[in-house]
Short mmCIF file of C-alpha atoms in Angstrom, two decimals:
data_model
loop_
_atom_site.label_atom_id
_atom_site.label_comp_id
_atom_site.label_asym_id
_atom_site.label_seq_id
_atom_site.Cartn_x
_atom_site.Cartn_y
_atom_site.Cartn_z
CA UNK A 1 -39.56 16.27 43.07
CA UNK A 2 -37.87 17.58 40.27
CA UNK A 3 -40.50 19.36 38.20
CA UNK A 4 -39.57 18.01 34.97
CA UNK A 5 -41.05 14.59 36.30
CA UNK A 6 -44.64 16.29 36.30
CA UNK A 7 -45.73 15.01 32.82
CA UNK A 8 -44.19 11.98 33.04
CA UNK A 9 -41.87 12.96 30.16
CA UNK A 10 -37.76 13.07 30.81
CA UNK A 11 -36.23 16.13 29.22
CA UNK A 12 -34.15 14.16 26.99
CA UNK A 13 -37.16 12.91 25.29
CA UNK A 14 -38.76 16.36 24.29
CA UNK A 15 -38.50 17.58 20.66
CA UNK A 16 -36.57 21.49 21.36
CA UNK A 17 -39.72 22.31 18.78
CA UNK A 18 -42.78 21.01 20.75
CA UNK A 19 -43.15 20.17 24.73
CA UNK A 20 -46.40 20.09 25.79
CA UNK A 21 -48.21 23.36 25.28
CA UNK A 22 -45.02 25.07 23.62
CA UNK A 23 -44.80 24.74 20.20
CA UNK A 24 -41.42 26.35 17.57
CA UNK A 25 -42.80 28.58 14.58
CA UNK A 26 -41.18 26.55 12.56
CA UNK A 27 -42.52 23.20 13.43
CA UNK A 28 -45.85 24.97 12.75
CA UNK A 29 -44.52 26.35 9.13
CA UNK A 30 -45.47 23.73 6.42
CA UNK A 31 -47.64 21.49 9.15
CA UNK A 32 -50.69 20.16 7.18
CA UNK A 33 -54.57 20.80 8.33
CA UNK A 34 -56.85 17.81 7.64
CA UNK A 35 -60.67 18.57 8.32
CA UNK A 36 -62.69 16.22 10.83
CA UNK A 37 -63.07 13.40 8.35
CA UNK A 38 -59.64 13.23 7.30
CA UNK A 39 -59.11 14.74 4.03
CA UNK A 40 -56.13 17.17 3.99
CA UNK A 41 -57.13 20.78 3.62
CA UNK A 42 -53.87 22.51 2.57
CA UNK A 43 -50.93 23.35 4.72
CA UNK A 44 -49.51 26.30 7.17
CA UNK A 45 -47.33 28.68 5.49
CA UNK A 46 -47.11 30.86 8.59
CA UNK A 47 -48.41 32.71 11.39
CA UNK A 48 -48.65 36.03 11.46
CA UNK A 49 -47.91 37.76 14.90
CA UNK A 50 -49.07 40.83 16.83
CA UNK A 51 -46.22 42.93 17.99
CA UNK A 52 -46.94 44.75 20.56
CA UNK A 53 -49.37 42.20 22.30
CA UNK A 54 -47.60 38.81 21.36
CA UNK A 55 -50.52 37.18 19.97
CA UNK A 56 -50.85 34.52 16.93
CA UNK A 57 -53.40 36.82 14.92
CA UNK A 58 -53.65 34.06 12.41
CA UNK A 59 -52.32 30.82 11.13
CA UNK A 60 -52.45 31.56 7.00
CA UNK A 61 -53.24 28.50 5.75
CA UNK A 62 -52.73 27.67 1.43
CA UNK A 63 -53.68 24.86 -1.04
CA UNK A 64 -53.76 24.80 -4.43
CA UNK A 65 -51.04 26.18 -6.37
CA UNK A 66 -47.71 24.91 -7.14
CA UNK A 67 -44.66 26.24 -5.41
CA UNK A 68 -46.66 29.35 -4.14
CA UNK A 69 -47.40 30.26 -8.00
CA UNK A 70 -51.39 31.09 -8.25
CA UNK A 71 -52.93 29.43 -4.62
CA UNK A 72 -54.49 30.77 -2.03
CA UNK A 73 -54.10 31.96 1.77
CA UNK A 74 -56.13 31.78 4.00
CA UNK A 75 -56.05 33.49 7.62
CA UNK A 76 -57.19 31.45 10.16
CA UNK A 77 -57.68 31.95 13.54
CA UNK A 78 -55.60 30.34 15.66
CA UNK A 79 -58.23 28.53 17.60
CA UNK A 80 -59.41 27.07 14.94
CA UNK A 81 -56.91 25.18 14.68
CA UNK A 82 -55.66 22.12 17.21
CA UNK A 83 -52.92 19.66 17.08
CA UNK A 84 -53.63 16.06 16.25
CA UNK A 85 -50.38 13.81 17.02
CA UNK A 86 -51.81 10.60 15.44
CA UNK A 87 -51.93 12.87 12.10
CA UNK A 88 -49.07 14.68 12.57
CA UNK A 89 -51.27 17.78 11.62
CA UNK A 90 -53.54 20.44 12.65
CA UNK A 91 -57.09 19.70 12.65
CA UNK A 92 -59.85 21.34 12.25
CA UNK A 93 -63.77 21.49 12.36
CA UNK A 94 -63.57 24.01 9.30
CA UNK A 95 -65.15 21.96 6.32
CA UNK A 96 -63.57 22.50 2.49
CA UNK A 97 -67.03 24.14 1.68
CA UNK A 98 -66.56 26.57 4.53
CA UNK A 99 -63.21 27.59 3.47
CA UNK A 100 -64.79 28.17 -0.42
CA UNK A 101 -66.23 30.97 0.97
CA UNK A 102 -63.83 32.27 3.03
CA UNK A 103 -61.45 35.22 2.94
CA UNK A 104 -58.85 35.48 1.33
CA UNK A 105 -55.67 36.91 -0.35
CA UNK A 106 -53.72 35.87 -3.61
CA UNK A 107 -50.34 35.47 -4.38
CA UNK A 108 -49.54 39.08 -4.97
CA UNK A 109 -49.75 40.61 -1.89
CA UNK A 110 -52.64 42.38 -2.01
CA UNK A 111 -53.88 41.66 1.78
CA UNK A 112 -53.82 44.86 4.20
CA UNK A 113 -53.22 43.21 7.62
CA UNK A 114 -53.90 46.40 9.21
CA UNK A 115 -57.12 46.64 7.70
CA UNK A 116 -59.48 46.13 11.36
CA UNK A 117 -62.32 46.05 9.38
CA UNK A 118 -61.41 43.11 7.27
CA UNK A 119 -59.70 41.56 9.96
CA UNK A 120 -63.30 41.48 11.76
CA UNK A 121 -64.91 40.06 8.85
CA UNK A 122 -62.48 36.91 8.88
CA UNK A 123 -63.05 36.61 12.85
CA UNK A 124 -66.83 37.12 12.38
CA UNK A 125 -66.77 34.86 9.79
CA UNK A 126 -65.03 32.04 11.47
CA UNK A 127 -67.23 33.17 14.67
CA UNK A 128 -64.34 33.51 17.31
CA UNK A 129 -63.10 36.60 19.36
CA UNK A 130 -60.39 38.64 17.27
CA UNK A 131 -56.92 38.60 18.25
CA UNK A 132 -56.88 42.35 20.25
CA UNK A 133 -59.94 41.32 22.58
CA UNK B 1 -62.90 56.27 3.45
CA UNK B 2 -61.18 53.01 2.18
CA UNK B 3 -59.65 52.02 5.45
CA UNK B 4 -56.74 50.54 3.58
CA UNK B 5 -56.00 54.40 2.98
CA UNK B 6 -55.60 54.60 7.00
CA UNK B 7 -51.79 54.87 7.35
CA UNK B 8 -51.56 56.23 4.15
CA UNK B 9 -49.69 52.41 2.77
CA UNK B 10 -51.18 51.77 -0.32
CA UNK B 11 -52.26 47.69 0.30
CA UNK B 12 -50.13 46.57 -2.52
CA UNK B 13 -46.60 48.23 -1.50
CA UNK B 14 -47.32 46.09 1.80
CA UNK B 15 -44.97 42.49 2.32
CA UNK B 16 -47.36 40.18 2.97
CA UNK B 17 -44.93 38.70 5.64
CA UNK B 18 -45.33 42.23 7.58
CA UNK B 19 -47.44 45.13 7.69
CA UNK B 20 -47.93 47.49 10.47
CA UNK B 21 -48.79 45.03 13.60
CA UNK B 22 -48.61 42.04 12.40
CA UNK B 23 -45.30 39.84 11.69
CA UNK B 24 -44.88 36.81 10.05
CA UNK B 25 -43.31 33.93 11.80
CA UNK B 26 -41.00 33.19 8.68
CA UNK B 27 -39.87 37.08 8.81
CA UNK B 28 -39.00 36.70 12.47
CA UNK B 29 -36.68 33.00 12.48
CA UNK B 30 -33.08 34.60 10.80
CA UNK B 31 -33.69 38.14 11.73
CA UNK B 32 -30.69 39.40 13.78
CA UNK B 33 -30.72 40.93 16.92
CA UNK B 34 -28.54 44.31 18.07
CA UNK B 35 -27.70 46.05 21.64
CA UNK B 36 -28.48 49.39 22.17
CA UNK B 37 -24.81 50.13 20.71
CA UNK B 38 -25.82 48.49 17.56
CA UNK B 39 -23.29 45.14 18.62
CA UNK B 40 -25.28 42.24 16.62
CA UNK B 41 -25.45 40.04 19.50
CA UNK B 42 -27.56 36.70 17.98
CA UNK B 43 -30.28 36.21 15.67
CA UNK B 44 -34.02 34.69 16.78
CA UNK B 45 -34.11 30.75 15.91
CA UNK B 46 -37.63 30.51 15.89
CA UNK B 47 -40.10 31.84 18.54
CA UNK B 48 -42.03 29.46 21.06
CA UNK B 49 -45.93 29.61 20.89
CA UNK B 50 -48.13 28.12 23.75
CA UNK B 51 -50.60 26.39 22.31
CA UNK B 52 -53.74 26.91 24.27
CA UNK B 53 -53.44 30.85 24.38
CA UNK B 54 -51.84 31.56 20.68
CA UNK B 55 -49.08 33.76 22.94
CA UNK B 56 -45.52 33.92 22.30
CA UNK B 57 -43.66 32.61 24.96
CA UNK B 58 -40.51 33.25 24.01
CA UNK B 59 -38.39 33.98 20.80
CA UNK B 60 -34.97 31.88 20.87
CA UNK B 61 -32.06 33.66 20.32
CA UNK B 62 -28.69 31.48 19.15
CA UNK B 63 -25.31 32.71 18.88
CA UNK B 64 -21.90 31.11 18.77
CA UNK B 65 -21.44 27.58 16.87
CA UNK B 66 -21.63 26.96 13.35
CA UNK B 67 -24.89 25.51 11.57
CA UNK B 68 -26.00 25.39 14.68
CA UNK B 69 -23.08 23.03 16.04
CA UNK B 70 -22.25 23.69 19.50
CA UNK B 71 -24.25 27.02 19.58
CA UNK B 72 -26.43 28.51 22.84
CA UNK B 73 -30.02 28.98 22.57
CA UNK B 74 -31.48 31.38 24.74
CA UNK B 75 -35.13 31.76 25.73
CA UNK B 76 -36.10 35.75 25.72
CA UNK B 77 -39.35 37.08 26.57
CA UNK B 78 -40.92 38.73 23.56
CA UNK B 79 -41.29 42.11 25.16
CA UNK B 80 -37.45 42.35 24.96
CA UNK B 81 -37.10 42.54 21.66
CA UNK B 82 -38.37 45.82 19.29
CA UNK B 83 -37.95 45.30 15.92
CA UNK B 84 -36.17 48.35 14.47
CA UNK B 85 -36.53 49.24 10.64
CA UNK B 86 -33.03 50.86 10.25
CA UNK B 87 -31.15 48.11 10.89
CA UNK B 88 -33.81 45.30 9.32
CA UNK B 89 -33.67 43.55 12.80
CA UNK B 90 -34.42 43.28 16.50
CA UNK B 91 -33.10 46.05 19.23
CA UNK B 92 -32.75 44.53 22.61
CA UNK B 93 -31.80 46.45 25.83
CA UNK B 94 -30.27 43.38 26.80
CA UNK B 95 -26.04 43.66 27.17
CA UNK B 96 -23.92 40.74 26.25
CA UNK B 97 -22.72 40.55 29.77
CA UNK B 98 -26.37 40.45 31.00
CA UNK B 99 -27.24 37.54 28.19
CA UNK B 100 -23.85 35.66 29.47
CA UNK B 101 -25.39 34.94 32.74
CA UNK B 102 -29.01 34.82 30.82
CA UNK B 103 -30.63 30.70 31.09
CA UNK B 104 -30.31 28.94 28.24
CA UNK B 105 -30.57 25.84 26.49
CA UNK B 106 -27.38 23.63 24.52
CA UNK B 107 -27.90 22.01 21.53
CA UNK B 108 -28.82 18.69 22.93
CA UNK B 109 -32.09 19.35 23.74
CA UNK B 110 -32.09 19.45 27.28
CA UNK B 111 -34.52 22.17 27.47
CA UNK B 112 -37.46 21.48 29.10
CA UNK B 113 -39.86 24.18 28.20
CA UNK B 114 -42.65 22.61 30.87
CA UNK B 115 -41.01 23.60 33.65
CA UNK B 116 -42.87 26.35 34.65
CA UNK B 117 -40.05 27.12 37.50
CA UNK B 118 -37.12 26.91 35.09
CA UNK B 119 -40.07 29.72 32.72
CA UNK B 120 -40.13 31.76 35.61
CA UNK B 121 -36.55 32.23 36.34
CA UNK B 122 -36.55 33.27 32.85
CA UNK B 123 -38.59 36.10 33.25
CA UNK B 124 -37.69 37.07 36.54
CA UNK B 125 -34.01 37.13 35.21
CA UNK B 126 -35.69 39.70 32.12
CA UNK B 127 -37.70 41.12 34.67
CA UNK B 128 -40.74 41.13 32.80
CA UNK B 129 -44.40 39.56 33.50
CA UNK B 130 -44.57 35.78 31.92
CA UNK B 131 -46.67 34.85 28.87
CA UNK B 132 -49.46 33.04 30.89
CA UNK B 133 -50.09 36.04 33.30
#
């Protein structure tokens, strides 16, 4: 059988951006997050990716703001995060009040990704295994 | 100590799109790639993330064709490619004659990136473990 038949899907029909677990950066770039009862959160600006393992360290999520002038970014573990195709968006079980209190940088660059210590806060704080483990 | 003082980067002379480790996706998609005798052989599309783990699977290199009319895209394990601060892009051990035989994908989306037999070719061709080992 050819293998392509597994899913059900013919290669013709798959998006070069998404096919089943496989998903392009830049589909994911500008996707929106919506929370579990529907309200849109903000959207994905990027991920940020571990060099030498591979790994999606976060998804860095914004809202508010206008043409990146004054919001916010968030980084978000990956996990947290799972694709909805009725939305056409990420969703997630993070609630806006959550996300009030949750780290953080601002527009001018003042995050230190390399900072393990801080990166273990935003892990601990969205209570998921970090990135390196 | 303020860890931020670590490897003595001051946080705020950091891009927030790279620092140390970590990459951002939007820094990667553009960012040409070179041979070992500094021949610019592509430049990385976008990279392929599989969903369930947060891994890279691959990082799609395209060359040939014009805005992206009639051009090659070819799948490359992540562990091929060391980004290389002198030349503001991606070092490959890869030839040109090895990427001529390399699989790839057309422009017409015929790609079908579930085929885990078609994946595997892909890195036994690199000759490097896959992303889901």
């Amino acid at each position: 059988m050819d293998p392509r038949m597994d899913n059900g899907l013919n290669a013709r029909d798959l998006d070069r951006r998404e096919s089943g677990n496989l998903i392009g950066s830049d589909k994911v770039e500008g996707t929106a997050v919506y929370s579990l009862n529907n309200d849109k959160i903000g959207t994905i600006e990027r991920v940020m990716i571990d060099k030498p393992s591979g790994k999606v360290a976060y998804a860095v999520l914004s809202f508010g703001g206008f043409l990146g002038i004054g919001d916010d970014h968030y980084p978000i573990p990956w996990a947290k995060l799972t694709y909805d195709e009725s939305i056409g968006g990420y969703r997630t079980d993070l609630s806006k009040a959550e996300l009030d209190e949750a780290p953080r940088h601002g527009s001018d660059d003042d995050f230190d990704w390399n900072d393990r210590e801080r990166a273990m806060d935003i892990y601990t704080y969205y209570g998921v295994p970090p990135y390196w483990i």
